[in-house]
Structures are given as C-alpha cells and as structure tokens.
Amino acid sequence: MIQRPRGTRDLLPPDTRLWQAVEGVARDVFGSFGGEEIRTPVFEPTELFVRSVGDSSDIVNKEMYTFPDRKGRSLSLRPEMTAGVARAWIENHLGDQSQPLRLYYIGPMFRYERMQHGRYRQFSQIGLEIIGADTPIADAELLASMHEFFLRLGFTDLEIHLNNLGDPEDRARYQAAIREALEPRRAELCSDCQRRLDENPLRILDCKVPACQVIAAGAPAMDELAGEASRRHVAEVEAQLQLLAIPYVRNRRLVRGLDYYLRTVFEVVSPQLGTNTVLCGGGRYDRLIADLGGPAVPGVGFAIGEDRLVEVLPARFRDAVLARSAVYVVPIGDAARARVLELARGWLRSGVPVELEITGRSLKSALKRADREGFRAVAMLGEDEMRGGTVTVRDLAGGSQSAIATADVPAWWRALPPAGERAGRAES
Ligand code: ATP
Ligand code: MG
C-alpha cells in the first residue's frame, strides 16, 4: 500500500471543520484590522530564502526541500512566508499603493525536520505582516490583532514572550559578547552549536538541546548591548501592550531562528505545549525588503503554527464547532423517500442546515444515530405527515416534539436555541 510521506498528515473530517473555523476567525479578525489576503507560490527560487532567512539558519542549512527543476534552476518549497511576501511586494510594486499594507496569509510550509510531536514536514501557518510602517504602534497593532485572534478562539492562558534583538549595527557587538562568554565551554556544546559559535553565536540561544540551553543561560542579554533607538522602540511597544492590558513577559534570551529580525521579536507559548513547542513567532524586519533588492521599507509580522494551534484549541471552541448543528431528516416509507430531497432542498434554501438519511435505515436506527452524532434536531416524514403536508420535528437538546407544516420548518429552526446551549445544559 502506498503511504503518505513521513511528516505529512491527512486532515480528515470532522477535524477539517476545526481548521475551517480557525481560518474563518483569522480572516475575520485580521480583516477587521484592515488586513487583506496574499497568496504566493508554494515554491520560490532557493536564493530567496538563502538571502532572507539566512544561510547560517537551521531552516536554510538543513530543513529546506531544495531541488533542481528540469532546466536546472534551484527551487525550494517555501519554509516560511515572509520572504515570499517581501519578494511579491517588490516584484508587484506594492510600494505604489497607499502604505501601510496589512497582508495576511494561510497556507502550507515545508521543512525537512526530524519527526516529533507537533513538528511536521508539511505544516500550515497563519500569518500577518504589516509593511510600510516603522513605528512602535505598528508592532503593538500587530500584537493586538494576534491577541484578538487568540481571544476569539477562547484562549486565556497563552504567554507572549517579548525581547529586543537590537539593530543590525548592535548585532556584531552582541555576537562577539556571546562568543567571548561561551568560548570557554565550547566542548560542552552540541556539534551544531560548536559551528554556531563560529558562524552565528546568537543562534546558540535558540538551541533546543537541554545542555546547550543551560550554557546559553550564561550568555549576556541582548538588551544590555542594544542601542538607544531600539530600546526606545521596544519600550514604546511594551507601554502600548500595558495600556491594552495584553499580558506579556520580557524574555531576555529570546532570539528567533531567522536572520532578518531586528528590534521587537516575540513568541507565543502555550502552557499545554511547553516552551519548546512554540505556537507563534514574529518580529520586526526593517531591512529585509532592501536586502532583497527593494526599497528601504520596514515591516513587522508573525506566523502562527496552525497544526499546533488546532491541537490545543480550547474545549469550548472545539465543542461548539464540532457540535452537529444540522437537522437530520429521516423519511419513513417510499412516499416520503420520493419527496424528501425536494422538501429538504426547500428548507436549506431558507437557511436550514439539513442532512438527509439516505441509506435506508429504520427510524429506530436513525434516531440512535442522531443521538450518537449529536445532531441538533430530527425531522421525521412518515405516511401521515406526507398526507397532511406536515413533518414531525424533535428538538434533541430540549426533547420536545411536535408536528408542524412543512412550510414552517424554517421558522421553527430559527426559534431553536443555538447548538452551544445544548452542551451547557448537559453540564448543569
Ligand atoms: P521551532 O522553534 O518550534 O522549530 P521555529 O522558530 O522554527 O519553531 P518559526 O519559523 O518561527 O518556527 O515558525 C512560526 C511557527 O510555525 C512556529 O511557532 C510553529 O508554531 C510553527 N512551525 C514551525 N515549524 C513547524 C513544523 N515543522 N511543524 C509544525 N509547526 C511548525
Ligand atoms: Mg524550527
């Protein structure tokens, strides 16, 4: 039997409903902050990621799906989206539009990673970029949009970790300071970190190997070496977060796995997943577009790991989405079976979500199924009902049953209390 590639997943119903719901909330929230969707290719020239994400990053070093096409051009499946958005911004002259642009995206990313829980080779990100504003309020707005999104999903326990990565000019000083602090312990570092010590010591702070994390804790914090401008910038972002009562913690060891970040960087962690399985990462990237050959245009953005997000969705949101909020329409006898689709089509055109019994089940077996599957209500059509132009409807939450005219089904449906009430009542 042919199996799916390692690290990929089949998303199946009813879980796909959760994905759709999460994506719906993202479109709604980011749209309400003035966001528009952007869709870029799933593969790009390899050079794009080498120049943006950086050739000393883990992503470019060992996680990219890189291949030559039939003409020998080197292409890579996108490991992240910001580089593609920046390329599209330059290539499509988005600078000609009124700035800033708030661009959100939802789609698959690809990284050749070691398989672990919450770590896939094809995974989906939901992200937002604000391009064309270098002010601290832009960072704060971005964080507020993100916070609003998580709130709408019902999260109350997520932690935002925030740090100042300084400006690129401060970076060299910082790299040197880390190298000096950690050089004496070189032999205790993992082989990757020994290489990082030479190439990009900052990366050591991001290493997931426990021994390296202990050693990295002894490195100086970026904040102490950051310049005045970046410190003022991040302080203003923090002041805004405080004003908005958005909780965050200042994490002085937080660095990101991509080279283009500067000043504000942040991550969102869930107590359920732990600090090694981050839900969302982001930050400011004021030099990225210029580094890719475009004008000097600032940007700030984040990417949420949708796979990990769906895994830890609050029960309330999950239950509400998974509750089958449809009317199960059960025909009894041939006369009813002959007319049921026609009747149901009329109801769904009036806004009643219906699901037909089409396998020929008995009424008893259908009612059992309705309960098991958590349908909101059942509509039964028998000989008597067919003759009288009525239908017997049963509210599965409240338990009441009555015969109503088939034309009254939409009004009856609208008068039913929403599906969420059902779970609430069952608890009390
Ligand atoms: P990690 O430290 O977990 O490897 P990262 O820093 O490489 O994450 P980013 O590049 O910041 O991740 O991507 C943003 C988000 O995308 C992450 O916080 C995570 O939720 C998600 N993500 C990244 N890589 C994967 C993956 N291989 N599988 C599932 N989700 C992922
Ligand atoms: Mg990673």
mmCIF file of N, CA and C in Angstrom, residues 9 11-12 14-24 123-126 306-308 310 313 321:
data_model
loop_
_atom_site.group_PDB
_atom_site.id
_atom_site.type_symbol
_atom_site.label_atom_id
_atom_site.label_comp_id
_atom_site.label_asym_id
_atom_site.label_seq_id
_atom_site.Cartn_x
_atom_site.Cartn_y
_atom_site.Cartn_z
ATOM 1 N N ARG A 9 0.465 14.922 6.845
ATOM 2 C CA ARG A 9 -0.747 14.466 7.506
ATOM 3 C C ARG A 9 -1.926 14.513 6.555
ATOM 4 N N LEU A 11 -5.646 15.542 6.805
ATOM 5 C CA LEU A 11 -6.605 16.194 7.699
ATOM 6 C C LEU A 11 -7.990 15.731 7.287
ATOM 7 N N LEU A 12 -8.690 15.136 8.225
ATOM 8 C CA LEU A 12 -9.956 14.480 7.899
ATOM 9 C C LEU A 12 -11.111 15.137 8.642
ATOM 10 N N PRO A 14 -14.106 14.997 11.257
ATOM 11 C CA PRO A 14 -14.613 16.363 11.416
ATOM 12 C C PRO A 14 -13.519 17.386 11.752
ATOM 13 N N ASP A 15 -12.229 16.953 11.869
ATOM 14 C CA ASP A 15 -11.183 17.916 12.219
ATOM 15 C C ASP A 15 -11.080 19.064 11.219
ATOM 16 N N THR A 16 -11.334 18.764 9.951
ATOM 17 C CA THR A 16 -11.241 19.840 8.959
ATOM 18 C C THR A 16 -12.200 20.986 9.293
ATOM 19 N N ARG A 17 -13.263 20.645 10.025
ATOM 20 C CA ARG A 17 -14.178 21.709 10.455
ATOM 21 C C ARG A 17 -13.484 22.678 11.397
ATOM 22 N N LEU A 18 -12.623 22.120 12.264
ATOM 23 C CA LEU A 18 -11.873 22.978 13.188
ATOM 24 C C LEU A 18 -10.925 23.887 12.405
ATOM 25 N N TRP A 19 -10.275 23.324 11.399
ATOM 26 C CA TRP A 19 -9.351 24.123 10.586
ATOM 27 C C TRP A 19 -10.096 25.251 9.891
ATOM 28 N N GLN A 20 -11.241 24.914 9.320
ATOM 29 C CA GLN A 20 -12.024 25.943 8.635
ATOM 30 C C GLN A 20 -12.463 27.030 9.603
ATOM 31 N N ALA A 21 -12.875 26.605 10.798
ATOM 32 C CA ALA A 21 -13.365 27.583 11.774
ATOM 33 C C ALA A 21 -12.234 28.514 12.204
ATOM 34 N N VAL A 22 -11.059 27.926 12.477
ATOM 35 C CA VAL A 22 -9.903 28.730 12.882
ATOM 36 C C VAL A 22 -9.538 29.720 11.771
ATOM 37 N N GLU A 23 -9.544 29.230 10.551
ATOM 38 C CA GLU A 23 -9.193 30.100 9.424
ATOM 39 C C GLU A 23 -10.247 31.187 9.228
ATOM 40 N N GLY A 24 -11.489 30.850 9.500
ATOM 41 C CA GLY A 24 -12.558 31.843 9.416
ATOM 42 C C GLY A 24 -12.349 32.965 10.424
ATOM 43 N N PHE A 123 3.430 21.696 7.118
ATOM 44 C CA PHE A 123 2.580 22.225 8.179
ATOM 45 C C PHE A 123 1.990 23.526 7.661
ATOM 46 N N SER A 124 1.000 24.022 8.379
ATOM 47 C CA SER A 124 0.322 25.212 7.883
ATOM 48 C C SER A 124 0.551 26.397 8.821
ATOM 49 N N GLN A 125 0.759 27.530 8.241
ATOM 50 C CA GLN A 125 0.905 28.745 9.048
ATOM 51 C C GLN A 125 -0.191 29.741 8.704
ATOM 52 N N ILE A 126 -0.601 30.475 9.740
ATOM 53 C CA ILE A 126 -1.488 31.617 9.566
ATOM 54 C C ILE A 126 -0.664 32.818 9.992
ATOM 55 N N GLU A 306 -0.484 26.522 12.575
ATOM 56 C CA GLU A 306 -1.900 26.145 12.648
ATOM 57 C C GLU A 306 -2.096 24.726 13.181
ATOM 58 N N ASP A 307 -1.162 23.815 12.819
ATOM 59 C CA ASP A 307 -1.282 22.431 13.310
ATOM 60 C C ASP A 307 -1.255 22.398 14.831
ATOM 61 N N ARG A 308 -0.268 23.115 15.394
ATOM 62 C CA ARG A 308 -0.132 23.145 16.855
ATOM 63 C C ARG A 308 -1.315 23.861 17.492
ATOM 64 N N VAL A 310 -4.457 24.037 16.400
ATOM 65 C CA VAL A 310 -5.658 23.199 16.392
ATOM 66 C C VAL A 310 -5.571 22.134 17.487
ATOM 67 N N LEU A 313 -6.690 23.808 20.888
ATOM 68 C CA LEU A 313 -7.862 24.688 20.895
ATOM 69 C C LEU A 313 -8.670 24.513 22.184
ATOM 70 N N VAL A 321 -17.756 24.056 17.553
ATOM 71 C CA VAL A 321 -17.543 23.792 16.126
ATOM 72 C C VAL A 321 -17.946 22.365 15.774
#
